[in-house]
Amino acid sequence: MRTYSTRKRILVTGGAGFLGSHLCERLLSEGNDVLCADNFFTGTKDNIAHLLPDPHFELIRHDVTFPLFVEVDEIYNLACPASPVHYQFDPVQTTKTSVHGAINMLGLAKRVKAKILQASTSEVYGDPTVHPQTESYWGNVNPIGIRSCYDEGKRCAETLFFDYHRQYKLQIKVARIFNTYGPRMHPNDGRVVSNFIVQALQGEPITIYGEGKQTRSFCYVEDLIDGLMRLMNSADDVTGPVNLGNPNEFTILQLAQKVIAMTGSKSELVYRPLPSDDPTQRQPNIELAKRVLGWTPRVALEDGLAKAIAYFSGSNGGAA
Ligand code: NAD
Ligand code: UDP
C-alpha cells in the first residue's frame, strides 16, 4: 500500500558504504524517499552525514543477517564488505551477510511485493578462463580458498535471487559489478586504487602484488550508480545478471604508473607476494548492458582518478 506521498520508498542496504552513499545521494536527488540500513562494519556515518538533514532520508543501524520489517517499494541490496582485507577479516560473517542477508531481504521483498536488486560481483567469475567475461560464463571459482567466503557467498545469493524469482515470481535484478573506484572509498581498505593513491600522496612505496601484470578494468563510481539505477528501472523481463563495469583494461603496473604521474609522487614501486587466488585478468563484456539498459560508462580513467586523488588529498579525508 502506498502512502499519501507519490515518492517511491527505497531501501538501500549497505547505504553508508562507498557505493551505497553515492546511490542514496542520487536516489534522493531524484525525489525518492530513501531508507539507508547499515551496520557500519566498513561504512561510516561520515559518508552520509550530509544527507541526514533531508527529511526524505532515514538511517537505521541494522545488520542484514537479521530480519528487517519495513514498508518499501524497491530494495537495493548492497550490504557486504567488498575489499579482500575487509571480507577476509571475518569470513564466516561475510558468507552470512551475503547468504542470510539475501534471504532476509528477499523475504522482505516478497512480503511487501518490492522490486529487489542485488549487488553481485565480477568475482563470481573467479579466475576467468573466458576473456572478456560474458554473463553466460559460469566462472572458475575456488570453493575453499581465502576469497571463497566472498565469491561463493555472492554466487549463492544469485542462486537465491533466481529461485525467489522462479518460485515466488519476485521482480529481481542482478548486477555483476566490476572494480569501481572514486571518492568515499575507504582509505585503508586495501583496494588497489585507494592503496596506490594514498601511498603516492604520502610518498610511501607503491605496493605491487606479484609482478603487476594482472589486469583489472576500472569503472568510475558515477557511471556505476547510473548503471545500477537503469537496471532497477529496466523492463520487467530484464532480470540480469548484467555486467556493469568499464571495459578499459589496465595492468596493475600501468595503474601504478598513472597514479605516480598524476600525483607527481616520488614514490618507488615495491613488489610483494601475490595473494592466493588473485585473478590474473578481468574485463567485462558489456554488450548486454548496452543493449537492454542503453548504458555505457563515460568517465575515462584519468578523469576519474583525478577526482579520486582530489578526494584523498582533502584535509578531512576529503568528504565529497
Ligand atoms: P563498502 O564496504 O564501502 O560498503 C559495504 C557496506 O555494507 C558498508 O557500509 C558496510 O558497513 C555494510 N555492511 C557490511 N555488512 C553488513 C551487514 N551484515 N549488515 C548491514 N550492512 C553491512 O563496499 P562497496 O564498494 O560500497 O560495495 C557495495 C556492494 O557492491 C557490495 O555488496 C559489494 O560486494 C558490491 N561490489 C562492489 C564492487 C566495487 O568495486 N566497489 C565490485 C563488485 C561488487
Ligand atoms: N593490488 C596490488 N597492490 C595493492 C593492492 C592490490 O598490486 O596495494 C592488486 C591485487 O593483487 C589485485 C588488483 O590489485 O590483483 C586489484 O585488487 P583489489 O583488491 O582492488 O580488487 P580485486 O582483486 O578484488 O579485483
Coordinates of C-alpha atoms and ligand atoms in Angstrom, one line a residue:
M1 CA 0.0 0.0 0.0
R2 CA 1.3 3.4 -1.0
T3 CA 1.3 6.3 1.5
Y4 CA -0.2 9.8 0.6
S5 CA 3.1 10.7 -1.0
T6 CA 3.8 9.8 -4.6
R7 CA 7.5 9.3 -3.7
K8 CA 8.9 5.9 -4.1
R9 CA 10.2 4.4 -0.9
I10 CA 13.6 2.9 -1.5
L11 CA 15.7 0.8 0.9
V12 CA 19.5 0.8 0.3
T13 CA 21.3 -1.8 2.4
G14 CA 24.9 -1.0 2.9
G15 CA 23.9 2.6 2.2
A16 CA 26.7 4.1 4.4
G17 CA 29.4 2.4 2.3
F18 CA 31.3 3.7 -0.7
L19 CA 28.8 2.8 -3.5
G20 CA 25.7 2.9 -1.2
S21 CA 26.3 6.5 -0.1
H22 CA 26.5 7.7 -3.7
L23 CA 23.4 5.7 -4.6
C24 CA 21.4 7.2 -1.6
E25 CA 22.5 10.7 -2.8
R26 CA 21.3 10.1 -6.4
L27 CA 18.0 8.5 -5.3
L28 CA 17.3 11.4 -3.0
S29 CA 18.2 14.0 -5.7
E30 CA 15.6 12.3 -8.0
G31 CA 12.8 12.8 -5.5
N32 CA 12.6 9.4 -3.7
D33 CA 12.2 8.6 0.0
V34 CA 15.4 6.8 0.9
L35 CA 15.9 4.4 3.9
C36 CA 19.6 3.5 4.5
A37 CA 20.3 0.4 6.5
D38 CA 23.8 -0.3 7.6
N39 CA 25.7 -2.0 10.4
F40 CA 28.8 0.3 9.9
F41 CA 31.2 -2.6 9.5
T42 CA 33.0 -0.9 6.7
G43 CA 30.7 2.1 6.1
T44 CA 30.6 5.3 8.1
K45 CA 28.2 7.9 9.0
D46 CA 30.6 10.5 7.5
N47 CA 29.6 9.2 4.1
I48 CA 26.0 10.1 4.6
A49 CA 26.2 12.9 7.2
H50 CA 25.3 15.5 4.5
L51 CA 22.1 13.6 3.7
L52 CA 20.8 13.4 7.3
P53 CA 19.1 16.9 7.4
D54 CA 16.9 15.8 4.4
P55 CA 13.5 14.8 5.7
H56 CA 13.2 12.2 2.9
F57 CA 16.3 10.4 4.2
E58 CA 16.3 8.0 7.1
L59 CA 19.1 6.0 8.6
I60 CA 18.8 2.8 10.6
R61 CA 21.6 0.8 12.2
H62 CA 20.8 -2.8 11.1
D63 CA 22.7 -6.0 10.3
V64 CA 21.1 -7.7 7.3
T65 CA 21.8 -11.1 8.7
F66 CA 18.8 -10.4 10.9
P67 CA 15.3 -9.9 9.5
L68 CA 14.1 -6.3 8.8
F69 CA 10.4 -5.2 8.8
V70 CA 9.9 -2.0 6.8
E71 CA 7.4 -1.0 4.1
V72 CA 9.2 -0.1 0.8
D73 CA 8.7 -0.2 -2.9
E74 CA 12.3 -1.1 -4.0
I75 CA 15.4 -2.6 -2.4
Y76 CA 19.0 -2.2 -3.5
N77 CA 20.9 -4.9 -1.6
L78 CA 24.5 -3.6 -1.3
A79 CA 25.3 -4.7 2.3
C80 CA 28.6 -6.7 2.2
P81 CA 32.2 -5.8 2.7
A82 CA 33.8 -5.6 -0.7
S83 CA 37.6 -5.3 -0.3
P84 CA 39.6 -8.5 0.3
V85 CA 41.1 -7.1 3.6
H86 CA 37.6 -6.5 5.0
Y87 CA 35.8 -9.6 3.7
Q88 CA 38.7 -11.8 4.9
F89 CA 38.6 -10.2 8.4
D90 CA 35.6 -12.4 9.4
P91 CA 35.0 -14.8 6.6
V92 CA 32.1 -16.5 8.3
Q93 CA 30.3 -13.2 8.8
T94 CA 31.0 -12.4 5.1
T95 CA 29.2 -15.5 3.9
K96 CA 26.4 -14.9 6.4
T97 CA 26.0 -11.3 5.1
S98 CA 25.7 -12.5 1.5
V99 CA 23.5 -15.6 2.2
H100 CA 21.4 -14.7 5.2
G101 CA 21.3 -11.1 4.1
A102 CA 19.9 -12.2 0.7
I103 CA 17.3 -14.5 2.4
N104 CA 16.2 -11.7 4.7
M105 CA 16.0 -9.0 2.0
L106 CA 14.3 -11.4 -0.4
G107 CA 11.8 -12.3 2.3
L108 CA 11.1 -8.6 2.9
A109 CA 10.7 -8.0 -0.9
K110 CA 8.2 -11.0 -1.0
R111 CA 6.1 -9.7 1.9
V112 CA 5.8 -6.1 0.6
K113 CA 6.0 -7.0 -3.1
A114 CA 9.0 -4.8 -3.7
K115 CA 11.4 -5.0 -6.6
I116 CA 14.9 -6.0 -5.5
L117 CA 18.3 -5.5 -6.9
Q118 CA 21.4 -7.5 -5.8
A119 CA 24.9 -6.0 -6.0
S120 CA 26.7 -9.1 -7.2
T121 CA 30.3 -9.0 -8.5
S122 CA 32.7 -10.0 -11.2
E123 CA 34.2 -12.3 -8.5
V124 CA 31.5 -14.8 -9.4
Y125 CA 33.7 -15.5 -12.5
G126 CA 36.7 -16.3 -10.2
D127 CA 40.0 -16.5 -12.1
P128 CA 38.3 -16.5 -15.5
T129 CA 39.2 -18.8 -18.4
V130 CA 37.0 -16.8 -20.7
H131 CA 38.1 -13.3 -21.6
P132 CA 36.4 -10.8 -21.6
Q133 CA 33.8 -12.1 -19.3
T134 CA 30.2 -12.5 -20.6
E135 CA 27.2 -13.2 -18.4
S136 CA 26.8 -16.7 -19.9
Y137 CA 30.2 -17.7 -18.5
W138 CA 29.8 -19.8 -15.3
G139 CA 33.2 -19.0 -13.8
N140 CA 36.2 -20.6 -12.4
V141 CA 36.0 -20.2 -8.6
N142 CA 37.9 -22.0 -5.8
P143 CA 35.3 -23.0 -3.3
I144 CA 37.7 -23.4 -0.4
G145 CA 40.2 -20.6 -0.7
I146 CA 40.6 -17.3 1.1
R147 CA 38.4 -15.4 -1.4
S148 CA 35.6 -18.1 -1.3
C149 CA 33.6 -16.5 1.5
Y150 CA 33.0 -13.6 -0.8
D151 CA 32.9 -15.3 -4.2
E152 CA 30.7 -18.2 -3.1
G153 CA 28.6 -16.1 -0.8
K154 CA 27.8 -13.9 -3.8
R155 CA 27.2 -16.9 -6.1
C156 CA 24.8 -18.4 -3.5
A157 CA 23.0 -15.0 -3.3
E158 CA 22.5 -15.0 -7.0
T159 CA 21.0 -18.5 -6.8
L160 CA 18.6 -17.3 -4.1
F161 CA 17.5 -14.4 -6.2
F162 CA 16.7 -16.6 -9.2
D163 CA 14.9 -19.2 -7.0
Y164 CA 12.7 -16.5 -5.5
H165 CA 12.1 -15.2 -9.0
R166 CA 11.1 -18.6 -10.3
Q167 CA 9.3 -19.8 -7.1
Y168 CA 7.5 -16.6 -6.0
K169 CA 7.6 -14.5 -9.1
L170 CA 9.6 -11.9 -7.4
Q171 CA 10.8 -9.0 -9.5
I172 CA 14.6 -9.3 -9.4
K173 CA 17.6 -7.5 -10.9
V174 CA 21.1 -8.9 -10.5
A175 CA 24.1 -6.6 -11.3
R176 CA 27.6 -8.1 -11.6
I177 CA 29.8 -5.1 -10.7
F178 CA 33.4 -4.9 -11.8
N179 CA 36.1 -2.9 -10.0
T180 CA 34.7 0.5 -9.2
Y181 CA 36.6 3.4 -7.6
G182 CA 36.1 7.0 -6.6
P183 CA 35.5 9.4 -3.7
R184 CA 34.5 7.8 -0.4
M185 CA 36.4 4.6 -0.9
H186 CA 37.8 3.6 2.5
P187 CA 41.4 4.9 2.5
N188 CA 42.7 1.7 4.3
D189 CA 40.6 -1.0 2.8
G190 CA 43.4 -2.3 0.7
R191 CA 41.8 -2.0 -2.7
V192 CA 44.3 -1.2 -5.4
V193 CA 43.1 2.3 -6.4
S194 CA 42.8 3.7 -2.9
N195 CA 46.1 2.0 -1.8
F196 CA 48.1 3.4 -4.7
I197 CA 46.7 7.0 -4.4
V198 CA 47.2 7.1 -0.6
Q199 CA 50.7 5.7 -0.9
A200 CA 51.6 8.1 -3.7
L201 CA 50.2 11.1 -1.8
Q202 CA 52.2 10.1 1.3
G203 CA 55.4 9.4 -0.6
E204 CA 55.3 5.8 0.6
P205 CA 56.3 2.9 -1.6
I206 CA 53.6 1.7 -4.0
T207 CA 52.9 -2.0 -3.3
I208 CA 52.7 -4.1 -6.4
Y209 CA 51.4 -7.6 -5.7
G210 CA 53.1 -10.2 -7.9
E211 CA 54.7 -8.7 -11.0
G212 CA 51.8 -6.3 -11.5
K213 CA 51.0 -8.0 -14.8
Q214 CA 47.5 -9.0 -13.6
T215 CA 44.7 -6.8 -15.2
R216 CA 41.6 -5.0 -13.9
S217 CA 39.1 -2.7 -15.6
F218 CA 38.2 0.3 -13.5
C219 CA 34.8 2.0 -13.5
Y220 CA 34.2 5.4 -12.0
V221 CA 31.5 5.4 -9.3
E222 CA 29.2 7.9 -11.1
D223 CA 28.9 5.6 -14.1
L224 CA 28.3 2.6 -12.0
I225 CA 25.5 4.2 -10.0
D226 CA 23.9 5.2 -13.3
G227 CA 24.0 1.6 -14.4
L228 CA 22.5 0.3 -11.2
M229 CA 19.6 2.7 -11.4
R230 CA 19.0 1.9 -15.1
L231 CA 18.9 -1.7 -14.2
M232 CA 16.4 -1.2 -11.4
N233 CA 14.2 0.8 -13.8
S234 CA 14.5 -1.6 -16.7
A235 CA 11.7 -3.6 -18.3
D236 CA 10.1 -6.3 -16.1
D237 CA 11.6 -9.1 -18.1
V238 CA 15.2 -7.9 -17.5
T239 CA 16.5 -9.8 -14.5
G240 CA 20.1 -9.9 -15.4
P241 CA 22.7 -11.0 -14.4
V242 CA 24.1 -7.9 -16.2
N243 CA 27.8 -7.0 -16.1
L244 CA 28.4 -3.4 -15.1
G245 CA 31.9 -2.1 -15.5
N246 CA 34.3 -0.2 -17.7
P247 CA 35.8 -2.4 -20.3
N248 CA 39.1 -0.4 -20.5
E249 CA 41.6 -2.9 -19.1
F250 CA 44.9 -2.0 -17.5
T251 CA 47.7 -3.9 -15.8
I252 CA 48.3 -3.1 -12.2
L253 CA 51.7 -1.8 -13.1
Q254 CA 50.1 0.6 -15.6
L255 CA 47.7 1.8 -12.9
A256 CA 50.7 2.5 -10.6
Q257 CA 52.5 4.5 -13.2
K258 CA 49.4 6.5 -14.0
V259 CA 48.9 7.3 -10.3
I260 CA 52.5 8.3 -9.8
A261 CA 52.4 10.6 -12.9
M262 CA 49.1 12.2 -11.9
T263 CA 50.1 12.9 -8.3
G264 CA 53.7 13.9 -9.2
S265 CA 54.8 11.5 -6.5
K266 CA 58.4 10.4 -5.8
S267 CA 57.2 7.0 -4.6
E268 CA 59.0 3.9 -5.7
L269 CA 57.5 0.6 -6.7
V270 CA 58.0 -2.3 -4.3
Y271 CA 57.0 -5.9 -5.1
R272 CA 55.0 -8.0 -2.6
P273 CA 53.8 -11.7 -2.9
L274 CA 50.6 -12.1 -5.0
P275 CA 47.7 -13.1 -2.7
S276 CA 46.4 -16.6 -3.4
D277 CA 43.6 -17.0 -6.0
D278 CA 44.2 -13.4 -7.2
P279 CA 42.6 -13.3 -10.6
T280 CA 45.1 -12.8 -13.4
Q281 CA 42.8 -10.9 -15.7
R282 CA 39.4 -9.2 -15.6
Q283 CA 37.4 -7.3 -18.2
P284 CA 33.7 -7.1 -18.6
N285 CA 31.8 -7.7 -21.8
I286 CA 29.1 -5.0 -21.5
E287 CA 27.1 -5.7 -24.7
L288 CA 24.1 -6.8 -22.7
A289 CA 24.1 -3.6 -20.6
K290 CA 24.4 -1.5 -23.7
R291 CA 21.5 -3.3 -25.4
V292 CA 19.0 -3.7 -22.5
L293 CA 19.9 -0.6 -20.4
G294 CA 21.3 1.7 -23.1
W295 CA 24.2 2.1 -20.6
T296 CA 27.8 2.7 -21.3
P297 CA 30.4 4.1 -18.9
R298 CA 31.6 7.6 -19.8
V299 CA 34.3 8.6 -17.4
A300 CA 37.9 7.9 -18.6
L301 CA 40.4 6.5 -16.1
E302 CA 42.4 9.7 -16.0
D303 CA 39.3 11.9 -15.3
G304 CA 38.0 9.5 -12.5
L305 CA 41.5 9.2 -11.0
A306 CA 41.8 13.0 -10.9
K307 CA 38.6 13.1 -8.8
A308 CA 39.7 10.3 -6.5
I309 CA 43.1 11.9 -6.0
A310 CA 41.4 15.2 -5.1
Y311 CA 39.2 13.4 -2.6
F312 CA 42.1 11.6 -0.9
S313 CA 44.1 14.9 -0.9
G314 CA 41.4 16.6 1.1
S315 CA 42.4 17.6 4.6
N316 CA 39.4 15.8 6.2
G317 CA 39.9 12.6 4.2
G318 CA 38.0 14.5 1.6
A319 CA 34.3 14.5 2.3
A320 CA 32.8 14.7 -1.1
Ligands
NAD1 P1 31.8 -0.9 1.2 O1 32.5 -1.8 2.1 O2 32.2 0.5 1.1 O3 30.2 -0.9 1.5 C1 29.5 -2.0 2.1 C2 28.5 -1.5 3.1 O4 27.8 -2.6 3.6 C3 29.2 -0.8 4.3 O5 28.6 0.4 4.6 C4 29.1 -1.9 5.4 O6 29.1 -1.3 6.7 C5 27.8 -2.5 5.1 N1 27.6 -3.8 5.6 C6 28.5 -4.9 5.6 N2 28.0 -5.9 6.2 C7 26.7 -5.6 6.6 C8 25.7 -6.3 7.3 N3 25.8 -7.5 7.7 N4 24.5 -5.6 7.5 C9 24.4 -4.3 7.1 N5 25.3 -3.6 6.5 C10 26.5 -4.3 6.2 O7 31.8 -1.6 -0.2 P2 31.3 -1.0 -1.6 O8 32.5 -1.0 -2.6 O9 30.5 0.1 -1.5 O10 30.4 -2.3 -2.1 C11 29.0 -2.2 -2.1 C12 28.4 -3.5 -2.7 O11 28.8 -3.6 -4.0 C13 28.9 -4.8 -2.0 O12 27.8 -5.7 -1.9 C14 30.0 -5.3 -2.9 O13 30.1 -6.7 -2.9 C15 29.5 -4.8 -4.3 N6 30.6 -4.7 -5.2 C16 31.4 -3.6 -5.2 C17 32.5 -3.5 -6.1 C18 33.4 -2.4 -6.1 O14 34.4 -2.3 -6.9 N7 33.3 -1.3 -5.2 C19 32.7 -4.5 -7.0 C20 31.8 -5.6 -7.0 C21 30.7 -5.7 -6.2
UDP2 N1 46.9 -5.0 -5.7 C1 48.2 -4.5 -5.7 N2 48.7 -3.7 -4.7 C2 47.9 -3.3 -3.7 C3 46.5 -3.7 -3.7 C4 46.1 -4.5 -4.7 O1 49.0 -4.9 -6.6 O2 48.3 -2.5 -2.9 C5 46.4 -5.8 -6.8 C6 45.7 -7.1 -6.3 O3 46.6 -8.1 -6.1 C7 44.8 -7.4 -7.5 C8 44.5 -6.0 -8.0 O4 45.5 -5.1 -7.5 O5 45.5 -8.1 -8.5 C9 43.1 -5.5 -7.6 O6 43.0 -5.6 -6.2 P1 41.7 -5.1 -5.4 O7 41.8 -5.7 -4.0 O8 41.5 -3.7 -5.6 O9 40.4 -5.8 -6.2 P2 40.1 -7.3 -6.7 O10 41.3 -8.2 -6.5 O11 39.0 -7.8 -5.8 O12 39.8 -7.1 -8.1

